[in-house]
């Protein structure tokens, strides 16, 4: 149990940038932008793990509850068990992430490499081509902002958080919570970090229908919100998911495949308002058990 909660905390930080641990504080993965040190040297952008006593972001118990399908009370019990195992002599050890002692954080090398795959080093710049400094700095800051805008909030499944990380999938971890996990044939949202080999996508095999034949891949519109069913590396898997929806939930007629940074996102709808999209998702969840893990994504 401990290792799986450790994994969940680490991956939530990589995805969301912050997570609140009751009785401990909020862990924040702070992003430093690229910085020009001199005419010859540029500091790479990097991410640094920090701790604050201020309550920020979503509580880890909410992630445990949502991902495993257990009640909030059971999620709190799981967290309490984890904290009892992790805290010894006022030293909190989160394997693969960090050690916290007296408010001071020592980041584990494994997590440091995942957070900063290119390291925290500097880039040498040719002084005769100083205009390149601004181009490089702009690209680096754009990359950092792109990561910051990548929000996978709460409504993803357990596989959503662990599909492409080097940390073991937490879906296997919580199988030990008797009677709490649900068996599902729903597609899995994949999350990509530049660390580890891709995990295998799991998609329910639908009955072939004309719904997805010749499916068009639509571009996402800036500012629009999407009710996301799943994100896939292979187009065929996205088409299979579209077929599954057409077969099992034919009343959802607005489902389409969208280009998601080179991957394929199946969304149940596209609306201009995030709140309106949230209301649609809530209604689908209440009406269809298979829509339990549908989540809202807004194109920045």
PDB file of N, CA, C and O in Angstrom, residues 19 28 30 43 45-46 66-68 116 129 131 174 186 220 234 237 245 254 269 278 288 292:
ATOM      1  N   UNK A  19       0.206  19.003  -4.823  1.00  0.00           N
ATOM      2  CA  UNK A  19      -0.733  18.082  -4.172  1.00  0.00           C
ATOM      3  C   UNK A  19      -0.668  18.309  -2.669  1.00  0.00           C
ATOM      4  O   UNK A  19       0.407  18.489  -2.100  1.00  0.00           O
ATOM      5  N   UNK A  28       4.888  21.186  -3.883  1.00  0.00           N
ATOM      6  CA  UNK A  28       4.764  21.962  -5.116  1.00  0.00           C
ATOM      7  C   UNK A  28       5.968  21.679  -6.013  1.00  0.00           C
ATOM      8  O   UNK A  28       7.116  21.708  -5.557  1.00  0.00           O
ATOM      9  N   UNK A  30       7.777  23.450  -8.399  1.00  0.00           N
ATOM     10  CA  UNK A  30       7.913  24.843  -8.862  1.00  0.00           C
ATOM     11  C   UNK A  30       8.738  24.891 -10.150  1.00  0.00           C
ATOM     12  O   UNK A  30       9.804  24.274 -10.253  1.00  0.00           O
ATOM     13  N   UNK A  43      20.770  29.700 -18.499  1.00  0.00           N
ATOM     14  CA  UNK A  43      20.308  28.684 -17.547  1.00  0.00           C
ATOM     15  C   UNK A  43      19.091  27.964 -18.125  1.00  0.00           C
ATOM     16  O   UNK A  43      18.134  28.591 -18.556  1.00  0.00           O
ATOM     17  N   UNK A  45      15.562  25.923 -18.250  1.00  0.00           N
ATOM     18  CA  UNK A  45      14.400  25.892 -17.357  1.00  0.00           C
ATOM     19  C   UNK A  45      14.431  24.583 -16.569  1.00  0.00           C
ATOM     20  O   UNK A  45      14.871  23.555 -17.086  1.00  0.00           O
ATOM     21  N   UNK A  46      13.989  24.606 -15.337  1.00  0.00           N
ATOM     22  CA  UNK A  46      13.972  23.381 -14.547  1.00  0.00           C
ATOM     23  C   UNK A  46      12.865  23.456 -13.510  1.00  0.00           C
ATOM     24  O   UNK A  46      12.287  24.515 -13.253  1.00  0.00           O
ATOM     25  N   UNK A  66     -11.097   9.033  -5.930  1.00  0.00           N
ATOM     26  CA  UNK A  66     -11.558   9.040  -7.319  1.00  0.00           C
ATOM     27  C   UNK A  66     -10.961   7.889  -8.118  1.00  0.00           C
ATOM     28  O   UNK A  66     -11.660   7.204  -8.856  1.00  0.00           O
ATOM     29  N   UNK A  67      -9.675   7.661  -7.962  1.00  0.00           N
ATOM     30  CA  UNK A  67      -8.981   6.670  -8.777  1.00  0.00           C
ATOM     31  C   UNK A  67      -9.399   5.246  -8.429  1.00  0.00           C
ATOM     32  O   UNK A  67      -9.579   4.408  -9.300  1.00  0.00           O
ATOM     33  N   UNK A  68      -9.564   4.961  -7.152  1.00  0.00           N
ATOM     34  CA  UNK A  68      -9.893   3.595  -6.741  1.00  0.00           C
ATOM     35  C   UNK A  68     -11.384   3.358  -6.653  1.00  0.00           C
ATOM     36  O   UNK A  68     -11.828   2.214  -6.567  1.00  0.00           O
ATOM     37  N   UNK A 116      13.325  16.780 -14.375  1.00  0.00           N
ATOM     38  CA  UNK A 116      14.263  17.538 -15.222  1.00  0.00           C
ATOM     39  C   UNK A 116      15.106  16.578 -16.053  1.00  0.00           C
ATOM     40  O   UNK A 116      16.281  16.340 -15.752  1.00  0.00           O
ATOM     41  N   UNK A 129      26.257  35.552 -32.014  1.00  0.00           N
ATOM     42  CA  UNK A 129      24.885  35.294 -32.461  1.00  0.00           C
ATOM     43  C   UNK A 129      23.934  35.423 -31.270  1.00  0.00           C
ATOM     44  O   UNK A 129      23.175  34.514 -30.958  1.00  0.00           O
ATOM     45  N   UNK A 131      21.316  36.981 -30.864  1.00  0.00           N
ATOM     46  CA  UNK A 131      19.882  36.960 -31.122  1.00  0.00           C
ATOM     47  C   UNK A 131      19.299  35.582 -30.865  1.00  0.00           C
ATOM     48  O   UNK A 131      18.110  35.434 -30.563  1.00  0.00           O
ATOM     49  N   UNK A 174      -3.774  -0.853  -6.031  1.00  0.00           N
ATOM     50  CA  UNK A 174      -4.975  -0.779  -5.220  1.00  0.00           C
ATOM     51  C   UNK A 174      -5.887  -1.979  -5.407  1.00  0.00           C
ATOM     52  O   UNK A 174      -6.995  -1.990  -4.933  1.00  0.00           O
ATOM     53  N   UNK A 186     -13.702   0.413 -19.788  1.00  0.00           N
ATOM     54  CA  UNK A 186     -13.577   1.749 -20.355  1.00  0.00           C
ATOM     55  C   UNK A 186     -12.161   1.980 -20.856  1.00  0.00           C
ATOM     56  O   UNK A 186     -11.202   1.409 -20.339  1.00  0.00           O
ATOM     57  N   UNK A 220      -8.430  20.747 -32.090  1.00  0.00           N
ATOM     58  CA  UNK A 220      -9.032  21.364 -30.906  1.00  0.00           C
ATOM     59  C   UNK A 220      -8.975  22.889 -31.043  1.00  0.00           C
ATOM     60  O   UNK A 220      -8.011  23.426 -31.592  1.00  0.00           O
ATOM     61  N   UNK A 234      -2.585   5.249 -30.760  1.00  0.00           N
ATOM     62  CA  UNK A 234      -2.944   4.662 -32.037  1.00  0.00           C
ATOM     63  C   UNK A 234      -4.338   5.113 -32.460  1.00  0.00           C
ATOM     64  O   UNK A 234      -5.284   5.099 -31.668  1.00  0.00           O
ATOM     65  N   UNK A 237      -7.205   2.510 -31.956  1.00  0.00           N
ATOM     66  CA  UNK A 237      -7.785   2.422 -30.614  1.00  0.00           C
ATOM     67  C   UNK A 237      -8.813   3.523 -30.376  1.00  0.00           C
ATOM     68  O   UNK A 237      -9.835   3.305 -29.713  1.00  0.00           O
ATOM     69  N   UNK A 245     -18.711   3.587 -28.058  1.00  0.00           N
ATOM     70  CA  UNK A 245     -19.684   4.591 -27.640  1.00  0.00           C
ATOM     71  C   UNK A 245     -20.945   4.535 -28.511  1.00  0.00           C
ATOM     72  O   UNK A 245     -22.064   4.612 -27.999  1.00  0.00           O
ATOM     73  N   UNK A 254     -22.513  13.442 -30.185  1.00  0.00           N
ATOM     74  CA  UNK A 254     -21.524  14.482 -30.482  1.00  0.00           C
ATOM     75  C   UNK A 254     -20.083  14.014 -30.296  1.00  0.00           C
ATOM     76  O   UNK A 254     -19.156  14.825 -30.345  1.00  0.00           O
ATOM     77  N   UNK A 269     -18.069  15.640 -26.252  1.00  0.00           N
ATOM     78  CA  UNK A 269     -18.639  16.891 -26.741  1.00  0.00           C
ATOM     79  C   UNK A 269     -17.559  17.967 -26.758  1.00  0.00           C
ATOM     80  O   UNK A 269     -16.507  17.817 -26.138  1.00  0.00           O
ATOM     81  N   UNK A 278     -18.695  20.895 -17.802  1.00  0.00           N
ATOM     82  CA  UNK A 278     -18.741  20.195 -16.518  1.00  0.00           C
ATOM     83  C   UNK A 278     -20.142  19.691 -16.200  1.00  0.00           C
ATOM     84  O   UNK A 278     -20.311  18.592 -15.666  1.00  0.00           O
ATOM     85  N   UNK A 288     -24.860   7.224 -16.803  1.00  0.00           N
ATOM     86  CA  UNK A 288     -24.145   6.060 -17.347  1.00  0.00           C
ATOM     87  C   UNK A 288     -22.952   5.704 -16.459  1.00  0.00           C
ATOM     88  O   UNK A 288     -22.049   6.531 -16.273  1.00  0.00           O
ATOM     89  N   UNK A 292     -18.099   7.221 -15.740  1.00  0.00           N
ATOM     90  CA  UNK A 292     -17.594   7.653 -14.437  1.00  0.00           C
ATOM     91  C   UNK A 292     -16.241   8.358 -14.533  1.00  0.00           C
ATOM     92  O   UNK A 292     -15.935   9.267 -13.771  1.00  0.00           O
TER      93      UNK A 292
END
